[in-house]
PDB file of C-alpha atoms in Angstrom:
ATOM      1  CA  MET A   1     101.027  90.944 116.208  1.00 74.00           C
ATOM      2  CA  THR A   2      98.999  89.742 119.140  1.00 84.00           C
ATOM      3  CA  LEU A   3      96.433  86.932 119.078  1.00 90.00           C
ATOM      4  CA  ARG A   4      92.990  88.405 119.820  1.00 91.00           C
ATOM      5  CA  ARG A   5      90.487  86.112 121.567  1.00 93.00           C
ATOM      6  CA  LEU A   6      86.719  86.531 121.286  1.00 95.00           C
ATOM      7  CA  ALA A   7      83.711  84.576 122.537  1.00 96.00           C
ATOM      8  CA  ALA A   8      80.570  84.217 120.410  1.00 96.00           C
ATOM      9  CA  GLY A   9      77.108  83.528 121.790  1.00 91.00           C
ATOM     10  CA  ASP A  10      76.231  81.188 118.911  1.00 93.00           C
ATOM     11  CA  SER A  11      77.793  78.424 116.792  1.00 93.00           C
ATOM     12  CA  HIS A  12      78.465  80.778 113.863  1.00 91.00           C
ATOM     13  CA  LEU A  13      78.552  84.459 112.948  1.00 95.00           C
ATOM     14  CA  TYR A  14      75.662  86.343 111.355  1.00 95.00           C
ATOM     15  CA  PRO A  15      74.502  89.985 111.347  1.00 96.00           C
ATOM     16  CA  GLY A  16      73.612  91.112 114.849  1.00 95.00           C
ATOM     17  CA  VAL A  17      75.375  88.378 116.821  1.00 95.00           C
ATOM     18  CA  ARG A  18      77.497  89.748 119.645  1.00 94.00           C
ATOM     19  CA  LEU A  19      81.074  88.922 120.492  1.00 95.00           C
ATOM     20  CA  ALA A  20      82.857  89.514 123.791  1.00 94.00           C
ATOM     21  CA  SER A  21      86.539  90.174 124.322  1.00 88.00           C
ATOM     22  CA  THR A  22      88.611  89.956 127.466  1.00 80.00           C
ATOM     23  CA  PRO A  23      90.122  93.147 128.911  1.00 77.00           C
ATOM     24  CA  ALA A  24      93.539  92.019 127.684  1.00 74.00           C
ATOM     25  CA  ASP A  25      92.156  91.778 124.130  1.00 73.00           C
ATOM     26  CA  ALA A  26      90.294  95.096 124.176  1.00 75.00           C
ATOM     27  CA  PRO A  27      89.470  96.076 120.572  1.00 79.00           C
ATOM     28  CA  ALA A  28      90.897  99.579 121.052  1.00 77.00           C
ATOM     29  CA  HIS A  29      94.368  98.030 120.688  1.00 78.00           C
ATOM     30  CA  TRP A  30      93.679  95.952 117.562  1.00 87.00           C
ATOM     31  CA  GLN A  31      95.669  96.432 114.390  1.00 88.00           C
ATOM     32  CA  ALA A  32      95.415  95.144 110.834  1.00 91.00           C
ATOM     33  CA  GLY A  33      97.148  91.783 110.627  1.00 94.00           C
ATOM     34  CA  ASP A  34      96.311  90.696 114.194  1.00 94.00           C
ATOM     35  CA  PRO A  35      95.288  87.027 114.300  1.00 96.00           C
ATOM     36  CA  VAL A  36      91.886  86.259 115.877  1.00 95.00           C
ATOM     37  CA  LEU A  37      90.597  83.151 117.656  1.00 96.00           C
ATOM     38  CA  ILE A  38      86.826  82.943 118.216  1.00 96.00           C
ATOM     39  CA  GLU A  39      85.401  80.485 120.740  1.00 97.00           C
ATOM     40  CA  PHE A  40      81.879  79.590 119.650  1.00 96.00           C
ATOM     41  CA  ALA A  41      78.957  78.511 121.860  1.00 95.00           C
ATOM     42  CA  ASP A  42      79.149  74.949 120.480  1.00 95.00           C
ATOM     43  CA  LEU A  43      82.704  74.687 121.919  1.00 96.00           C
ATOM     44  CA  THR A  44      84.413  74.878 118.517  1.00 96.00           C
ATOM     45  CA  THR A  45      86.878  77.568 117.527  1.00 97.00           C
ATOM     46  CA  GLY A  46      87.434  79.610 114.422  1.00 97.00           C
ATOM     47  CA  GLU A  47      90.540  81.399 113.270  1.00 97.00           C
ATOM     48  CA  GLY A  48      90.806  84.608 111.336  1.00 97.00           C
ATOM     49  CA  ARG A  49      92.607  87.900 110.957  1.00 97.00           C
ATOM     50  CA  ILE A  50      91.848  91.591 111.362  1.00 94.00           C
ATOM     51  CA  GLU A  51      92.136  92.977 107.828  1.00 94.00           C
ATOM     52  CA  ALA A  52      91.520  96.651 108.558  1.00 88.00           C
ATOM     53  CA  ALA A  53      90.661  99.001 111.400  1.00 82.00           C
ATOM     54  CA  GLY A  54      88.578 102.142 111.031  1.00 80.00           C
ATOM     55  CA  ALA A  55      86.405 104.619 112.861  1.00 77.00           C
ATOM     56  CA  GLN A  56      83.369 102.313 112.480  1.00 81.00           C
ATOM     57  CA  GLY A  57      85.082  99.129 113.681  1.00 89.00           C
ATOM     58  CA  TRP A  58      87.239  96.326 112.344  1.00 92.00           C
ATOM     59  CA  LEU A  59      87.119  94.185 109.230  1.00 95.00           C
ATOM     60  CA  LEU A  60      87.439  90.502 110.176  1.00 96.00           C
ATOM     61  CA  GLN A  61      88.377  87.736 107.734  1.00 97.00           C
ATOM     62  CA  LEU A  62      87.168  84.478 109.301  1.00 97.00           C
ATOM     63  CA  PHE A  63      88.665  81.349 107.759  1.00 98.00           C
ATOM     64  CA  ALA A  64      86.582  78.299 106.734  1.00 98.00           C
ATOM     65  CA  ARG A  65      85.650  75.930 109.561  1.00 96.00           C
ATOM     66  CA  ASN A  66      83.101  73.332 110.732  1.00 95.00           C
ATOM     67  CA  THR A  67      80.546  73.607 113.527  1.00 93.00           C
ATOM     68  CA  ALA A  68      80.278  70.909 116.197  1.00 93.00           C
ATOM     69  CA  LYS A  69      77.382  69.375 114.202  1.00 94.00           C
ATOM     70  CA  GLY A  70      79.648  69.131 111.162  1.00 93.00           C
ATOM     71  CA  SER A  71      78.158  72.002 109.158  1.00 93.00           C
ATOM     72  CA  ALA A  72      80.766  73.523 106.858  1.00 95.00           C
ATOM     73  CA  ILE A  73      81.064  77.293 107.196  1.00 94.00           C
ATOM     74  CA  PRO A  74      82.976  78.897 104.300  1.00 96.00           C
ATOM     75  CA  ALA A  75      85.456  81.725 104.776  1.00 97.00           C
ATOM     76  CA  GLN A  76      83.605  84.946 105.548  1.00 96.00           C
ATOM     77  CA  THR A  77      84.318  88.644 105.938  1.00 96.00           C
ATOM     78  CA  TRP A  78      82.487  90.687 108.581  1.00 97.00           C
ATOM     79  CA  TRP A  79      82.602  94.156 110.128  1.00 95.00           C
ATOM     80  CA  LEU A  80      82.863  94.164 113.913  1.00 95.00           C
ATOM     81  CA  GLU A  81      81.244  97.236 115.426  1.00 93.00           C
ATOM     82  CA  PRO A  82      82.006  98.376 119.008  1.00 90.00           C
ATOM     83  CA  GLN A  83      79.039  98.046 121.384  1.00 89.00           C
ATOM     84  CA  GLY A  84      80.484  99.147 124.709  1.00 80.00           C
ATOM     85  CA  THR A  85      83.399  97.926 126.753  1.00 80.00           C
ATOM     86  CA  GLY A  86      84.591  94.599 125.394  1.00 84.00           C
ATOM     87  CA  LEU A  87      81.481  93.970 123.276  1.00 91.00           C
ATOM     88  CA  LEU A  88      81.214  93.880 119.494  1.00 93.00           C
ATOM     89  CA  ARG A  89      78.310  93.436 117.085  1.00 95.00           C
ATOM     90  CA  VAL A  90      78.758  91.587 113.794  1.00 96.00           C
ATOM     91  CA  ARG A  91      77.464  93.217 110.620  1.00 94.00           C
ATOM     92  CA  ARG A  92      77.789  92.520 106.918  1.00 91.00           C
ATOM     93  CA  THR A  93      80.583  94.044 104.867  1.00 85.00           C
TER      94      THR A  93
END
């Protein structure tokens, strides 16, 4: 399993937020079980795991974490939908 790195344009995930991957972490190569590290805009990170891959995208389990302001974000599950080369859009499960 390969660690997948993503960058988020906000301090947390919500429907519609976009994520960017590096060419080395292109989503086309993702597999269930791959660990994920998300770098958020507030300079914090979140860890998770790809739970499933399908024709519509990838199911991401994001573990509980805190934002830079100290807000507790519980564990969440999101679908990541491809939006062009290296870009993903978050949507509800």
